[in-house]
Amino acid sequence: METSTKYIFVTGGVTSSLGKGIIASSLAKLLQASGYSVTIQKLDPYLNVDPGTLSPYEHGECYVTEDGAETDLDLGHYERFLNIHTTQLNNVTTGRIYQSVINKERRGDYLGKTVQVVPHITDEIKRCIQLVGTKHRFDVVITEIGGTVGDIESLPYIEAMRQLRYQLGSANSVVIHLTLVPYLAAAGELKTKPTQHSVKTLLENGVQPDILVLRTEKNLSMEIRKKVALFCNVDSDAVIQSIDVPTIYDVPIKMSEEKLDQITLRKLNLPQNKVAELCKWKEFLNKVKNPKNEITIALVGKYTQLPDAYKSISESFVHAGAANECKVIVKTINSEKLNDDNVNQLLGEVNGILVAHGFGNRGIDGKFAAVRFARENNIPFLGICLGMQCAVIEFARNVLGYSDANSTEMETATEHPVIDIMESQKKITEKGGTMRLGAYPCKLKKNSLSEKIYKQTKISERHRHRYEFNNTYLEQFAKAGMIAAGINETSGLVEIMEIPSHRWFIGVQFHPEYKSTVLNPHPLFTGFVKAAMEMKNTD
Ligand code: GLN
């Protein structure tokens, strides 16, 4: 098979949540810093066509790309680490694979053949893996296979990987297997047996890993590494430890120390053109670790049990905190527990309030209480998507005096639908992939706070919603002190609302958190953190 793109597969063993996405992102960062163009792809073994229909409680946040794909949150890590855009091609699910094979079968493309997992599903997986590399001509594609080796649903992916390795030739692909070496406190020992077993499972499926990355809480001795190498048929310098670190942004540095990039390049027959240059990354890390200030931001939402549900927002605060040399403590507040009576007690001490995105009625009153508290007490406020819609409804109720004002998502019969379903959404009945999704341009109002923050008038941001600000109320809002500071010029949709008399009050219909990266912190988050710091230091 002729190819100039090299393929790296990352699999996981022993347990889930070992951080395959972070290891893949860290390796990609190092290869990118060595001068290679790299992208990362995630294969997810579930039957949903995309995670857009998955509850954030189940699977964490749904990440949205520029081209409007609803994807796994690992793509957020890829973009934050690499400072590149990913696309729909970077996230493949079993649901999508089957959908495409079944569509072909219905069209008659298989010409009377029996359609089977092998070869039809595996062929489709291989096509998707290669497409991401060939379409945009990357030097290296890293494909992360979700789930744990040995799972029933991962099998077609492992088989596709086995075939592809055979077809590509050994110098064009590498398999990195991530496992866990647990420390048994009672025995005072690190145990390698789970790793040996998970490599055996891979071998049973016909795949010999080239590199093993071992998650561990204690340093692994040479002796342990050699033992793992001997029992798992890998070079002893290809047994790499990934020790627990305080922040995920330490991992590229650790992987560089362990020479993961050099070993990978060697196995792919690629020259190490230049030593991975990580100056800016280290500068960022230094700021994360040595903050000069500290602020607390309340993150108000209903998906508070699972920290991953607001992953991009919390990472955006790490980036924006570093840019301001400030530690941002994010205090998550369950909006279901928040009301006008306890809001002072729960939010009285914070330096900024963020009301997050979301769907449906549950916990909505707590969000209104948070908005009102921020508005009336001149506390920096950022509303994201539903958070902006809540800010609009709260303003309509308590400033314009429309006590029944609402979004038609919450109350179809409201007399004052200040937030209403978009015209383009009215006829849509299917839930999956049908929202207003992906990047849209937005024009900022001259002299608005947003324009000052972005330092430009034309911006583009990513969306994921069905409802919008109802423009029939625009004038009334403006007269009472809440203005549209950002508009989509083609559709007329309001994208940003501001209260100019307030210290810092911005609601955005889009999701700025999807675009914040280590090297490009998002201006709205840096501006918000700065305003919160200023308030803390002056009031
Ligand atoms: N539920 C709201 C809508 O669909 C907001 C969506 C969101 O916060 N992402 O418009």
PDB file of N, CA, C and O in Angstrom, residues 495-526:
ATOM      1  N   GLU A 495     -25.923  37.371  18.641  1.00  0.00           N
ATOM      2  CA  GLU A 495     -24.936  36.409  19.156  1.00  0.00           C
ATOM      3  C   GLU A 495     -24.353  36.819  20.499  1.00  0.00           C
ATOM      4  O   GLU A 495     -23.839  35.988  21.229  1.00  0.00           O
ATOM      5  N   ILE A 496     -24.432  38.157  20.806  1.00  0.00           N
ATOM      6  CA  ILE A 496     -23.864  38.627  22.085  1.00  0.00           C
ATOM      7  C   ILE A 496     -24.777  39.693  22.681  1.00  0.00           C
ATOM      8  O   ILE A 496     -25.234  40.594  21.974  1.00  0.00           O
ATOM      9  N   MET A 497     -25.054  39.583  23.967  1.00  0.00           N
ATOM     10  CA  MET A 497     -25.783  40.637  24.682  1.00  0.00           C
ATOM     11  C   MET A 497     -24.874  41.194  25.779  1.00  0.00           C
ATOM     12  O   MET A 497     -24.139  40.449  26.413  1.00  0.00           O
ATOM     13  N   GLU A 498     -24.972  42.511  25.975  1.00  0.00           N
ATOM     14  CA  GLU A 498     -24.148  43.167  26.999  1.00  0.00           C
ATOM     15  C   GLU A 498     -24.985  44.160  27.781  1.00  0.00           C
ATOM     16  O   GLU A 498     -25.968  44.687  27.255  1.00  0.00           O
ATOM     17  N   ILE A 499     -24.555  44.436  29.004  1.00  0.00           N
ATOM     18  CA  ILE A 499     -25.153  45.540  29.758  1.00  0.00           C
ATOM     19  C   ILE A 499     -24.051  46.586  29.945  1.00  0.00           C
ATOM     20  O   ILE A 499     -23.182  46.433  30.812  1.00  0.00           O
ATOM     21  N   PRO A 500     -24.039  47.650  29.127  1.00  0.00           N
ATOM     22  CA  PRO A 500     -22.917  48.602  29.170  1.00  0.00           C
ATOM     23  C   PRO A 500     -22.736  49.302  30.517  1.00  0.00           C
ATOM     24  O   PRO A 500     -21.617  49.687  30.855  1.00  0.00           O
ATOM     25  N   SER A 501     -23.823  49.459  31.293  1.00  0.00           N
ATOM     26  CA  SER A 501     -23.656  50.166  32.571  1.00  0.00           C
ATOM     27  C   SER A 501     -23.034  49.270  33.647  1.00  0.00           C
ATOM     28  O   SER A 501     -22.655  49.732  34.719  1.00  0.00           O
ATOM     29  N   HIS A 502     -22.962  47.980  33.358  1.00  0.00           N
ATOM     30  CA  HIS A 502     -22.409  47.024  34.322  1.00  0.00           C
ATOM     31  C   HIS A 502     -20.896  46.960  34.136  1.00  0.00           C
ATOM     32  O   HIS A 502     -20.372  47.233  33.061  1.00  0.00           O
ATOM     33  N   ARG A 503     -20.189  46.545  35.195  1.00  0.00           N
ATOM     34  CA  ARG A 503     -18.725  46.451  35.145  1.00  0.00           C
ATOM     35  C   ARG A 503     -18.248  45.502  34.024  1.00  0.00           C
ATOM     36  O   ARG A 503     -17.350  45.809  33.252  1.00  0.00           O
ATOM     37  N   TRP A 504     -18.894  44.341  33.917  1.00  0.00           N
ATOM     38  CA  TRP A 504     -18.484  43.351  32.895  1.00  0.00           C
ATOM     39  C   TRP A 504     -19.596  42.310  32.817  1.00  0.00           C
ATOM     40  O   TRP A 504     -19.630  41.372  33.628  1.00  0.00           O
ATOM     41  N   PHE A 505     -20.497  42.510  31.886  1.00  0.00           N
ATOM     42  CA  PHE A 505     -21.655  41.609  31.786  1.00  0.00           C
ATOM     43  C   PHE A 505     -21.841  41.212  30.330  1.00  0.00           C
ATOM     44  O   PHE A 505     -22.244  42.018  29.497  1.00  0.00           O
ATOM     45  N   ILE A 506     -21.503  39.974  30.022  1.00  0.00           N
ATOM     46  CA  ILE A 506     -21.589  39.515  28.628  1.00  0.00           C
ATOM     47  C   ILE A 506     -22.287  38.152  28.559  1.00  0.00           C
ATOM     48  O   ILE A 506     -21.954  37.223  29.293  1.00  0.00           O
ATOM     49  N   GLY A 507     -23.259  38.056  27.669  1.00  0.00           N
ATOM     50  CA  GLY A 507     -23.881  36.760  27.385  1.00  0.00           C
ATOM     51  C   GLY A 507     -23.617  36.416  25.929  1.00  0.00           C
ATOM     52  O   GLY A 507     -23.801  37.275  25.053  1.00  0.00           O
ATOM     53  N   VAL A 508     -23.153  35.209  25.671  1.00  0.00           N
ATOM     54  CA  VAL A 508     -22.858  34.829  24.280  1.00  0.00           C
ATOM     55  C   VAL A 508     -23.680  33.605  23.884  1.00  0.00           C
ATOM     56  O   VAL A 508     -23.790  32.641  24.652  1.00  0.00           O
ATOM     57  N   GLN A 509     -24.246  33.670  22.698  1.00  0.00           N
ATOM     58  CA  GLN A 509     -25.065  32.553  22.214  1.00  0.00           C
ATOM     59  C   GLN A 509     -24.186  31.386  21.771  1.00  0.00           C
ATOM     60  O   GLN A 509     -24.614  30.247  21.655  1.00  0.00           O
ATOM     61  N   PHE A 510     -22.899  31.676  21.565  1.00  0.00           N
ATOM     62  CA  PHE A 510     -21.965  30.639  21.094  1.00  0.00           C
ATOM     63  C   PHE A 510     -21.146  30.071  22.251  1.00  0.00           C
ATOM     64  O   PHE A 510     -21.363  30.426  23.417  1.00  0.00           O
ATOM     65  N   HIS A 511     -20.208  29.215  21.907  1.00  0.00           N
ATOM     66  CA  HIS A 511     -19.374  28.553  22.923  1.00  0.00           C
ATOM     67  C   HIS A 511     -17.908  28.955  22.769  1.00  0.00           C
ATOM     68  O   HIS A 511     -17.154  28.297  22.051  1.00  0.00           O
ATOM     69  N   PRO A 512     -17.483  30.017  23.460  1.00  0.00           N
ATOM     70  CA  PRO A 512     -16.082  30.446  23.317  1.00  0.00           C
ATOM     71  C   PRO A 512     -15.115  29.378  23.820  1.00  0.00           C
ATOM     72  O   PRO A 512     -13.975  29.292  23.357  1.00  0.00           O
ATOM     73  N   GLU A 513     -15.573  28.551  24.772  1.00  0.00           N
ATOM     74  CA  GLU A 513     -14.663  27.576  25.410  1.00  0.00           C
ATOM     75  C   GLU A 513     -14.091  26.563  24.413  1.00  0.00           C
ATOM     76  O   GLU A 513     -13.044  25.978  24.660  1.00  0.00           O
ATOM     77  N   TYR A 514     -14.792  26.350  23.280  1.00  0.00           N
ATOM     78  CA  TYR A 514     -14.282  25.366  22.319  1.00  0.00           C
ATOM     79  C   TYR A 514     -13.041  25.872  21.585  1.00  0.00           C
ATOM     80  O   TYR A 514     -12.346  25.107  20.932  1.00  0.00           O
ATOM     81  N   LYS A 515     -12.818  27.185  21.639  1.00  0.00           N
ATOM     82  CA  LYS A 515     -11.707  27.716  20.847  1.00  0.00           C
ATOM     83  C   LYS A 515     -10.500  28.150  21.684  1.00  0.00           C
ATOM     84  O   LYS A 515      -9.522  28.647  21.132  1.00  0.00           O
ATOM     85  N   SER A 516     -10.561  27.950  22.986  1.00  0.00           N
ATOM     86  CA  SER A 516      -9.422  28.342  23.810  1.00  0.00           C
ATOM     87  C   SER A 516      -8.344  27.259  23.756  1.00  0.00           C
ATOM     88  O   SER A 516      -8.647  26.077  23.918  1.00  0.00           O
ATOM     89  N   THR A 517      -7.106  27.658  23.487  1.00  0.00           N
ATOM     90  CA  THR A 517      -6.012  26.683  23.479  1.00  0.00           C
ATOM     91  C   THR A 517      -4.873  27.209  24.363  1.00  0.00           C
ATOM     92  O   THR A 517      -4.882  28.376  24.760  1.00  0.00           O
ATOM     93  N   VAL A 518      -3.899  26.330  24.622  1.00  0.00           N
ATOM     94  CA  VAL A 518      -2.760  26.728  25.452  1.00  0.00           C
ATOM     95  C   VAL A 518      -2.078  27.958  24.852  1.00  0.00           C
ATOM     96  O   VAL A 518      -1.761  28.917  25.549  1.00  0.00           O
ATOM     97  N   LEU A 519      -1.855  27.931  23.543  1.00  0.00           N
ATOM     98  CA  LEU A 519      -1.134  29.035  22.918  1.00  0.00           C
ATOM     99  C   LEU A 519      -2.038  30.206  22.546  1.00  0.00           C
ATOM    100  O   LEU A 519      -1.564  31.303  22.313  1.00  0.00           O
ATOM    101  N   ASN A 520      -3.337  29.987  22.490  1.00  0.00           N
ATOM    102  CA  ASN A 520      -4.290  31.060  22.186  1.00  0.00           C
ATOM    103  C   ASN A 520      -5.446  31.059  23.177  1.00  0.00           C
ATOM    104  O   ASN A 520      -6.550  30.631  22.855  1.00  0.00           O
ATOM    105  N   PRO A 521      -5.200  31.541  24.388  1.00  0.00           N
ATOM    106  CA  PRO A 521      -6.315  31.590  25.347  1.00  0.00           C
ATOM    107  C   PRO A 521      -7.432  32.451  24.765  1.00  0.00           C
ATOM    108  O   PRO A 521      -7.151  33.407  24.031  1.00  0.00           O
ATOM    109  N   HIS A 522      -8.664  32.127  25.083  1.00  0.00           N
ATOM    110  CA  HIS A 522      -9.767  32.867  24.466  1.00  0.00           C
ATOM    111  C   HIS A 522      -9.920  34.252  25.100  1.00  0.00           C
ATOM    112  O   HIS A 522      -9.948  34.373  26.322  1.00  0.00           O
ATOM    113  N   PRO A 523     -10.042  35.310  24.253  1.00  0.00           N
ATOM    114  CA  PRO A 523     -10.127  36.671  24.806  1.00  0.00           C
ATOM    115  C   PRO A 523     -11.282  36.878  25.783  1.00  0.00           C
ATOM    116  O   PRO A 523     -11.136  37.637  26.743  1.00  0.00           O
ATOM    117  N   LEU A 524     -12.423  36.208  25.566  1.00  0.00           N
ATOM    118  CA  LEU A 524     -13.530  36.409  26.512  1.00  0.00           C
ATOM    119  C   LEU A 524     -13.173  35.864  27.885  1.00  0.00           C
ATOM    120  O   LEU A 524     -13.533  36.430  28.911  1.00  0.00           O
ATOM    121  N   PHE A 525     -12.473  34.726  27.913  1.00  0.00           N
ATOM    122  CA  PHE A 525     -12.079  34.165  29.207  1.00  0.00           C
ATOM    123  C   PHE A 525     -10.966  35.001  29.846  1.00  0.00           C
ATOM    124  O   PHE A 525     -10.994  35.245  31.060  1.00  0.00           O
ATOM    125  N   THR A 526      -9.983  35.452  29.048  1.00  0.00           N
ATOM    126  CA  THR A 526      -8.920  36.268  29.656  1.00  0.00           C
ATOM    127  C   THR A 526      -9.503  37.590  30.161  1.00  0.00           C
ATOM    128  O   THR A 526      -9.154  38.060  31.236  1.00  0.00           O
TER     129      THR A 526
END
